[in-house]
Short mmCIF file of C-alpha atoms in Angstrom, two decimals:
data_model
loop_
_atom_site.label_atom_id
_atom_site.label_comp_id
_atom_site.label_asym_id
_atom_site.label_seq_id
_atom_site.Cartn_x
_atom_site.Cartn_y
_atom_site.Cartn_z
CA MET A 15 93.86 121.27 190.70
CA LYS A 16 92.28 124.47 191.01
CA LEU A 17 88.19 123.98 190.95
CA LEU A 18 85.85 127.09 190.76
CA CYS A 19 82.26 126.46 191.66
CA ILE A 20 79.34 128.68 191.32
CA CYS A 21 75.70 128.47 192.52
CA PHE A 22 72.54 130.06 192.39
CA THR A 23 69.74 128.99 194.93
CA LYS A 24 69.59 128.11 198.62
CA ASN A 25 69.91 124.60 197.97
CA GLY A 26 72.65 125.08 195.70
CA VAL A 27 74.68 126.84 198.42
CA LYS A 28 73.93 123.94 200.83
CA THR A 29 75.19 121.28 198.15
CA ALA A 30 78.19 123.45 197.57
CA GLN A 31 78.98 123.84 201.30
CA LYS A 32 78.68 119.74 201.46
CA LEU A 33 81.09 119.62 198.57
CA ALA A 34 83.51 122.24 199.80
CA LYS A 35 83.83 120.29 203.12
CA GLY A 36 84.16 116.73 201.65
CA LEU A 37 87.21 118.09 199.51
CA GLU A 38 88.94 120.23 202.19
CA ASN A 39 91.23 117.31 203.18
CA LYS A 40 92.01 116.30 199.52
CA GLU A 41 95.71 116.55 198.66
CA ASN A 42 96.30 118.96 195.93
CA ILE A 43 92.62 120.47 195.36
CA ILE A 44 91.90 124.01 195.74
CA ILE A 45 87.87 124.87 195.49
CA ASP A 46 86.70 128.36 195.73
CA CYS A 47 82.76 128.46 195.77
CA TYR A 48 80.91 131.51 194.90
CA ALA A 49 76.98 132.30 194.99
CA LYS A 50 75.25 134.37 192.49
CA GLY A 51 71.69 135.91 193.40
CA THR A 52 70.26 138.81 195.82
CA ARG A 53 68.22 136.63 197.90
CA LEU A 54 71.82 134.69 198.95
CA GLU A 55 73.32 137.47 200.40
CA LYS A 56 71.23 137.03 203.64
CA MET A 57 71.84 133.54 204.15
CA GLU A 58 74.99 132.10 206.12
CA LEU A 59 77.35 131.19 203.37
CA GLY A 60 80.54 130.46 205.39
CA LYS A 61 83.38 130.16 203.24
CA ILE A 62 81.29 130.79 199.95
CA GLN A 63 81.85 134.16 198.55
CA VAL A 64 79.09 136.53 196.77
CA LEU A 65 79.99 136.76 193.24
CA GLN A 66 80.23 140.52 192.65
CA SER A 67 80.98 140.55 188.84
CA SER A 68 78.61 139.42 186.16
CA LEU A 69 78.23 135.31 185.35
CA GLN A 70 80.04 135.96 182.04
CA GLU A 71 83.07 137.69 183.59
CA PHE A 72 83.21 134.73 186.36
CA THR A 73 83.43 132.27 183.36
CA LYS A 74 85.63 134.17 181.37
CA ASN A 75 87.88 134.18 184.53
CA ALA A 76 87.39 130.48 185.01
CA PHE A 77 88.38 129.65 181.76
CA GLU A 78 91.78 131.83 181.85
CA THR A 79 92.63 130.40 185.50
CA ALA A 80 90.92 127.02 186.72
CA ASP A 81 91.33 123.54 185.91
CA ALA A 82 87.87 122.91 186.45
CA ILE A 83 84.60 124.79 186.67
CA LEU A 84 81.36 123.43 188.24
CA PHE A 85 77.86 125.11 187.74
CA ILE A 86 75.51 123.92 190.63
CA GLY A 87 72.30 124.59 188.79
CA ALA A 88 70.65 123.98 185.48
CA CYS A 89 72.34 122.60 182.50
CA GLY A 90 71.29 125.29 180.39
CA ILE A 91 72.78 127.97 182.71
CA ALA A 92 76.29 126.46 182.13
CA VAL A 93 75.98 125.88 178.30
CA ARG A 94 75.12 129.46 177.69
CA SER A 95 77.78 130.73 179.96
CA ILE A 96 80.59 128.91 178.72
CA ALA A 97 79.35 129.05 174.94
CA PRO A 98 81.74 132.14 173.91
CA PHE A 99 84.79 130.88 175.57
CA VAL A 100 85.04 127.07 174.31
CA LYS A 101 88.05 126.67 172.13
CA SER A 102 89.05 122.92 172.10
CA LYS A 103 89.42 119.50 173.98
CA TRP A 104 93.06 120.24 173.93
CA GLU A 105 92.64 123.62 175.67
CA ASP A 106 89.48 123.90 177.68
CA PRO A 107 88.90 123.30 181.54
CA ALA A 108 86.94 120.68 182.69
CA VAL A 109 83.19 121.89 182.78
CA LEU A 110 80.87 119.92 185.02
CA VAL A 111 77.23 120.55 186.13
CA LEU A 112 75.65 119.41 189.43
CA ASP A 113 72.04 119.77 190.09
CA GLU A 114 71.16 121.82 193.31
CA MET A 115 70.13 119.05 195.30
CA GLY A 116 73.51 117.15 194.45
CA ASN A 117 71.74 114.05 192.92
CA TYR A 118 73.61 113.90 189.70
CA CYS A 119 76.78 115.51 188.35
CA ILE A 120 77.33 115.86 184.80
CA SER A 121 80.64 115.96 183.07
CA LEU A 122 80.11 118.29 180.21
CA LEU A 123 83.06 119.75 178.78
CA SER A 124 86.66 118.30 178.18
CA GLY A 125 85.89 114.87 179.70
CA HIS A 126 89.17 113.39 178.86
CA VAL A 127 91.96 115.60 178.46
CA GLY A 128 90.36 118.21 180.73
CA GLY A 129 89.86 115.56 183.26
CA ALA A 130 85.98 116.22 183.59
CA ASN A 131 85.08 112.46 183.87
CA GLU A 132 87.55 111.66 186.51
CA ILE A 133 86.54 114.87 188.52
CA CYS A 134 82.80 114.07 188.00
CA GLN A 135 83.51 110.52 189.48
CA LEU A 136 85.41 112.25 192.40
CA ILE A 137 82.61 114.86 192.92
CA ALA A 138 79.89 112.03 192.97
CA HIS A 139 82.28 109.90 195.36
CA THR A 140 82.48 112.81 197.59
CA ILE A 141 78.70 113.94 198.21
CA GLY A 142 76.89 110.70 197.17
CA ALA A 143 75.62 111.70 193.71
CA THR A 144 75.27 109.72 190.52
CA PRO A 145 78.02 110.40 187.91
CA VAL A 146 76.73 111.09 184.28
CA ILE A 147 79.34 110.50 181.82
CA THR A 148 78.80 110.17 178.05
CA THR A 149 82.02 109.86 176.23
CA ALA A 150 81.80 106.59 174.18
CA THR A 151 85.05 104.88 175.32
CA ASP A 152 84.14 105.31 179.10
CA LEU A 153 80.41 103.82 178.22
CA HIS A 154 82.05 100.65 176.48
CA GLU A 155 84.98 100.50 178.89
CA ARG A 156 87.56 101.12 176.02
CA PHE A 157 91.04 102.49 175.73
CA ALA A 158 90.90 106.36 175.61
CA VAL A 159 94.39 107.19 174.23
CA ASP A 160 94.01 111.01 175.33
CA VAL A 161 93.12 110.06 179.09
CA PHE A 162 96.00 107.49 178.77
CA ALA A 163 98.65 110.01 177.35
CA LYS A 164 97.51 112.92 180.29
CA ASN A 165 97.81 110.10 183.06
CA ASN A 166 101.21 109.40 182.25
CA GLY A 167 102.33 112.75 181.24
CA PHE A 168 102.74 111.55 177.32
CA LEU A 169 102.18 114.19 174.48
CA LEU A 170 100.21 113.17 171.44
CA SER A 171 102.07 113.51 167.89
CA ASP A 172 98.70 113.94 166.27
CA THR A 173 95.41 115.14 167.81
CA LYS A 174 93.62 114.11 164.61
CA LEU A 175 95.17 110.56 164.39
CA ALA A 176 94.10 110.22 168.19
CA LYS A 177 90.36 110.74 167.38
CA GLU A 178 90.81 108.20 164.66
CA VAL A 179 92.58 105.62 167.16
CA SER A 180 89.63 105.97 169.29
CA ALA A 181 87.13 105.45 166.84
CA LYS A 182 88.69 102.23 165.48
CA ILE A 183 88.62 101.23 169.27
CA LEU A 184 84.95 101.94 169.45
CA MET A 185 84.37 100.15 166.11
CA GLU A 186 85.96 96.81 167.74
CA SER A 187 83.35 97.50 170.60
CA ASP A 188 80.69 97.59 167.86
CA THR A 189 81.88 94.51 165.91
CA GLU A 190 81.90 92.36 169.52
CA SER A 191 78.05 93.57 170.07
CA ASP A 192 77.17 92.52 166.35
CA THR A 193 78.87 89.26 166.66
CA GLU A 194 77.14 88.60 170.09
CA SER A 195 73.91 88.76 168.44
CA ASP A 196 74.62 87.07 165.19
CA THR A 197 74.46 83.42 165.84
CA GLU A 198 75.24 82.28 162.31
CA SER A 199 78.42 83.99 161.98
CA ASP A 200 81.25 81.53 162.30
CA THR A 201 84.15 81.52 164.64
CA GLU A 202 86.90 82.23 162.00
CA SER A 203 85.08 85.27 160.55
CA ASP A 204 84.31 86.64 164.08
CA THR A 205 88.09 86.17 164.91
CA GLU A 206 89.05 87.85 161.71
CA SER A 207 86.72 91.00 162.01
CA ASP A 208 87.85 91.37 165.77
CA THR A 209 91.59 91.58 165.03
CA GLU A 210 91.11 93.97 162.19
CA SER A 211 89.29 96.45 164.50
CA LYS A 212 91.66 96.76 167.45
CA ILE A 213 94.44 99.18 167.81
CA TRP A 214 97.99 97.70 168.36
CA ILE A 215 100.51 99.16 170.73
CA TYR A 216 104.36 99.06 171.04
CA ASP A 217 106.38 99.90 173.77
CA ASP A 218 109.76 101.31 172.63
CA LEU A 219 110.63 102.40 176.01
CA LYS A 220 110.14 99.05 177.89
CA LEU A 221 108.25 100.98 180.50
CA ILE A 222 106.39 97.77 181.67
CA ASP A 223 108.22 95.79 184.16
CA GLU A 224 108.78 92.09 182.47
CA LYS A 225 107.47 90.56 185.45
CA LYS A 226 104.09 92.56 184.87
CA GLU A 227 103.99 91.99 181.21
CA THR A 228 101.46 89.54 181.20
CA GLU A 229 99.10 91.40 183.63
CA TYR A 230 99.50 94.70 181.40
CA LYS A 231 98.73 92.94 178.11
CA GLU A 232 95.37 91.43 179.64
CA LYS A 233 94.46 94.90 180.92
CA PHE A 234 95.26 96.44 177.46
CA LEU A 235 93.13 93.65 175.90
CA LYS A 236 90.28 94.32 177.76
CA LEU A 237 90.28 97.96 176.66
CA GLY A 238 90.52 97.07 173.12
CA ILE A 239 94.32 97.10 172.65
CA ILE A 240 96.73 94.61 171.51
CA TYR A 241 100.08 94.85 172.79
CA THR A 242 102.43 93.99 169.99
CA ASN A 243 104.09 95.34 167.11
CA ASP A 244 102.11 94.28 163.83
CA ILE A 245 99.39 95.54 161.43
CA GLU A 246 97.87 98.68 160.00
CA ILE A 247 97.00 101.26 162.80
CA GLY A 248 99.09 101.65 165.91
CA ILE A 249 100.38 103.41 168.97
CA ILE A 250 104.12 103.57 169.97
CA LEU A 251 105.67 104.71 173.34
CA SER A 252 108.80 106.36 172.44
CA MET A 253 110.90 109.36 172.31
CA LYS A 254 112.01 108.52 168.65
CA ASN A 255 110.50 108.51 165.38
CA GLY A 256 110.63 106.82 162.42
CA PHE A 257 109.23 103.52 163.00
CA THR A 258 107.53 101.81 160.20
CA PHE A 259 105.40 98.94 162.07
CA PHE A 260 102.04 100.71 161.10
CA ALA A 261 100.71 102.27 157.88
CA LYS A 262 99.45 104.90 160.49
CA THR A 263 101.50 105.70 163.62
CA LEU A 264 100.40 107.67 166.77
CA TYR A 265 103.43 108.48 169.11
CA LEU A 266 103.04 109.01 172.50
CA ILE A 267 105.81 111.06 173.83
CA PRO A 268 107.31 111.20 177.08
CA LYS A 269 109.12 114.39 178.35
CA CYS A 270 112.31 112.18 179.07
CA LEU A 271 115.12 113.99 177.06
CA LEU A 272 117.07 116.56 178.92
CA LEU A 273 119.13 118.95 176.65
CA GLY A 274 122.73 120.16 178.00
CA ILE A 275 124.26 123.32 176.63
CA GLY A 276 127.68 124.64 176.39
CA ALA A 277 128.68 127.69 174.18
CA LYS A 278 131.18 130.78 173.85
CA LYS A 279 129.84 133.95 174.78
CA GLY A 280 127.64 135.86 172.34
CA ILE A 281 126.34 132.74 170.74
CA THR A 282 123.12 133.39 168.49
CA LYS A 283 120.03 131.21 168.66
CA THR A 284 120.50 130.14 165.09
CA GLN A 285 123.57 128.62 165.90
CA ILE A 286 122.12 126.53 168.54
CA GLU A 287 119.30 125.34 166.37
CA VAL A 288 121.57 124.31 163.37
CA LEU A 289 123.09 121.54 165.77
CA PHE A 290 120.02 120.76 167.69
CA GLU A 291 118.39 120.03 164.36
CA GLU A 292 120.86 117.84 163.15
CA ILE A 293 121.19 115.80 166.54
CA ILE A 294 117.16 115.44 166.27
CA ALA A 295 117.62 114.12 162.65
CA GLU A 296 120.49 111.98 163.25
CA TYR A 297 119.22 110.29 166.35
CA GLN A 298 115.59 110.43 165.35
CA LEU A 299 114.49 112.03 168.19
CA GLN A 300 111.10 113.61 168.92
CA GLU A 301 111.49 117.25 169.48
CA LYS A 302 108.17 117.13 171.90
CA ALA A 303 110.55 114.66 174.10
CA PHE A 304 112.81 117.40 175.39
CA ASP A 305 111.81 118.28 178.80
CA LEU A 306 114.19 121.36 179.56
CA CYS A 307 117.88 122.73 178.85
CA ALA A 308 120.54 122.94 181.24
CA SER A 309 123.95 124.64 181.68
CA ILE A 310 126.57 125.99 184.11
CA ASP A 311 125.36 129.18 185.73
CA LEU A 312 127.97 131.40 183.93
CA LYS A 313 125.35 131.07 180.93
CA LYS A 314 122.31 131.91 182.68
CA GLU A 315 122.04 135.36 180.85
CA GLU A 316 123.15 134.36 177.99
CA ALA A 317 120.74 135.87 175.42
CA GLY A 318 121.08 133.31 172.51
CA ILE A 319 120.28 130.42 174.87
CA LEU A 320 117.41 132.21 176.24
CA SER A 321 116.03 132.99 172.84
CA PHE A 322 116.49 129.28 171.55
CA CYS A 323 114.86 128.20 175.02
CA ASN A 324 112.07 130.44 174.63
CA GLU A 325 111.38 129.57 171.08
CA LYS A 326 111.50 125.73 172.09
CA SER A 327 109.17 126.51 175.08
CA LEU A 328 111.94 124.51 177.20
CA PRO A 329 112.48 125.89 180.86
CA PHE A 330 116.05 126.80 181.24
CA MET A 331 117.86 125.46 184.39
CA THR A 332 121.74 126.42 185.31
CA TYR A 333 124.01 124.64 188.05
CA GLN A 334 127.03 125.84 189.73
CA ALA A 335 130.42 124.19 188.87
CA GLU A 336 130.27 122.51 192.33
CA GLU A 337 127.20 120.88 191.45
CA LEU A 338 128.21 119.40 188.21
CA LEU A 339 131.07 118.10 189.67
CA ALA A 340 129.11 116.40 192.20
CA VAL A 341 127.37 114.06 189.53
CA ASP A 342 130.85 111.79 189.86
CA GLU A 343 129.65 111.22 193.60
CA VAL A 344 126.56 109.47 192.45
CA TYR A 345 127.36 107.76 188.93
CA GLU A 346 130.22 107.21 187.00
CA PHE A 347 130.25 108.35 183.37
CA ALA A 348 133.02 108.54 180.77
CA PHE A 349 132.64 112.34 179.87
CA SER A 350 134.29 114.11 176.97
CA ALA A 351 136.91 116.15 179.14
CA SER A 352 138.38 119.37 177.56
CA ALA A 353 141.32 120.72 179.68
CA PHE A 354 140.48 124.47 178.15
CA VAL A 355 136.55 124.11 179.15
CA GLN A 356 138.00 123.21 182.67
CA SER A 357 140.36 126.17 182.80
CA VAL A 358 137.45 128.53 181.75
CA THR A 359 134.34 127.17 183.63
CA GLY A 360 135.91 124.82 186.45
CA VAL A 361 134.36 121.58 185.01
CA ASP A 362 135.73 119.45 182.13
CA THR A 363 132.62 119.15 180.09
CA VAL A 364 129.47 121.74 180.45
CA CYS A 365 126.87 120.17 178.34
CA GLU A 366 127.35 116.33 179.38
CA ARG A 367 127.57 116.97 183.05
CA SER A 368 124.52 119.65 182.69
CA ALA A 369 122.34 117.15 180.97
CA ILE A 370 123.16 114.29 183.54
CA LYS A 371 122.69 116.56 186.57
CA ALA A 372 119.17 117.75 184.89
CA ALA A 373 118.13 114.03 184.46
CA MET A 374 119.08 113.25 187.83
CA GLN A 375 117.14 116.07 189.56
CA LYS A 376 114.20 114.82 187.41
CA ASN A 377 114.29 111.50 188.83
CA PRO A 378 116.82 110.86 191.66
CA LEU A 379 115.95 107.33 192.22
CA GLN A 380 116.68 106.28 188.37
CA GLN A 381 120.30 106.30 186.81
CA PRO A 382 119.95 108.40 183.70
CA GLN A 383 121.59 107.62 180.30
CA LEU A 384 124.01 109.79 178.45
CA LEU A 385 122.15 109.07 175.06
CA VAL A 386 124.00 111.66 172.89
CA LYS A 387 127.41 112.57 173.58
CA LYS A 388 128.91 116.09 173.38
CA LYS A 389 128.42 117.17 169.66
CA CYS A 390 130.26 120.54 168.61
CA LYS A 391 129.59 122.96 165.93
CA ASN A 392 129.64 126.95 165.24
CA GLN A 393 131.19 127.26 169.07
CA VAL A 394 128.14 125.32 170.62
CA THR A 395 128.19 122.20 172.28
CA LEU A 396 125.14 119.79 172.88
CA ALA A 397 124.56 116.78 174.83
CA VAL A 398 121.59 114.82 175.57
CA ALA A 399 120.65 112.70 178.66
CA TYR A 400 117.52 110.34 178.78
CA GLN A 401 115.71 109.66 181.99
CA LYS A 402 113.27 107.03 181.76
CA PRO A 403 109.89 107.52 182.75
CA LYS A 404 108.04 105.83 185.69
CA GLU A 405 105.94 102.69 184.94
CA ILE A 406 102.78 103.28 182.75
CA LEU A 407 99.50 103.67 184.45
CA ILE A 408 96.48 102.34 182.12
CA TYR A 409 93.52 103.69 184.20
CA ARG A 410 92.67 104.83 187.57
CA LYS A 411 89.45 104.17 189.71
CA SER A 412 87.77 106.96 191.10
CA GLU A 413 88.55 106.16 194.76
CA GLU A 414 92.19 106.28 193.76
CA LEU A 415 92.32 109.60 192.01
CA ARG A 416 94.88 112.20 193.09
CA TYR A 417 95.44 115.67 191.64
CA GLU A 418 98.96 117.06 191.33
#
């Protein structure tokens, strides 16, 4: 995580120095501190740099390059500085404000997706400040689907529906408050109201260990989530689509699919797309679940493959023939062997072995699955490997935060 900090007063400099010292031994955190103000240049700034540019230029650069921005000063300075650059909660970096005495740290912008709430707690914990967090799900200790997705590396299928999910969970929180104060309500009506307001979740990928299932269900329930596959609106953890449990479905999609490709020289992007789309439709796969595309090193400069990967925002990795053959030393797979492919490339199947090799590299400790065996069309061969994601993480305490 890259954190850019700006301060404006002598006390602000002291607070910035205290924070920088407190975070210097934290893994995966880079903090750069700047001071803005002519009178500050005479101070002993240590590692804090004097800002030579305008505050507007600093903020613009920070929005483009930093994960988080910390203003040590008045909230008004921060608000006016960031106003021209704010886009959306899905794009903006975390923005925080810390008063010059280091008493209160405010999560100002991008509290969930940008991680400002977690960073706020980290800063407060580091310098002994009070964290100020105003997002409703945090105040009511309810499930925040955007935070859950971020912590587990999931993608959201629909950002608008994600807002509706959060609103419905908060409605359940309001219902609980109302029923606690309404002594005349009977037990049955309370139960029905409570159930109707909850969000439901279904784990298609079986990411929760069966031994821990009861523990996880209890944690979800406390956060306003019921762990099941029934009723009106719900969340599904899956790399597939087409589920009909709910009238409205928000998919949380892990990047767990690896695409292996083989092709004749001169193949076009369109030829690859046709087969790729057929596979997605036949197996009901989420396109967002694909993490990368892989092939043999003979194809590393193949224009059609590079164009396809660029359009799909998929990293393209290639392996030597020896690396693809070495897959057999670890796991046994019934590959779709081809004598012709063997004679040309040195391996019996490029697409299947490439997909499995990429999956093994993604998680060496977990055996991958060959989800889609070799499919051929228009001189293109594709295969899909599945690598099971890690066990899900529901929430993290401030003292457990690690930034990667």
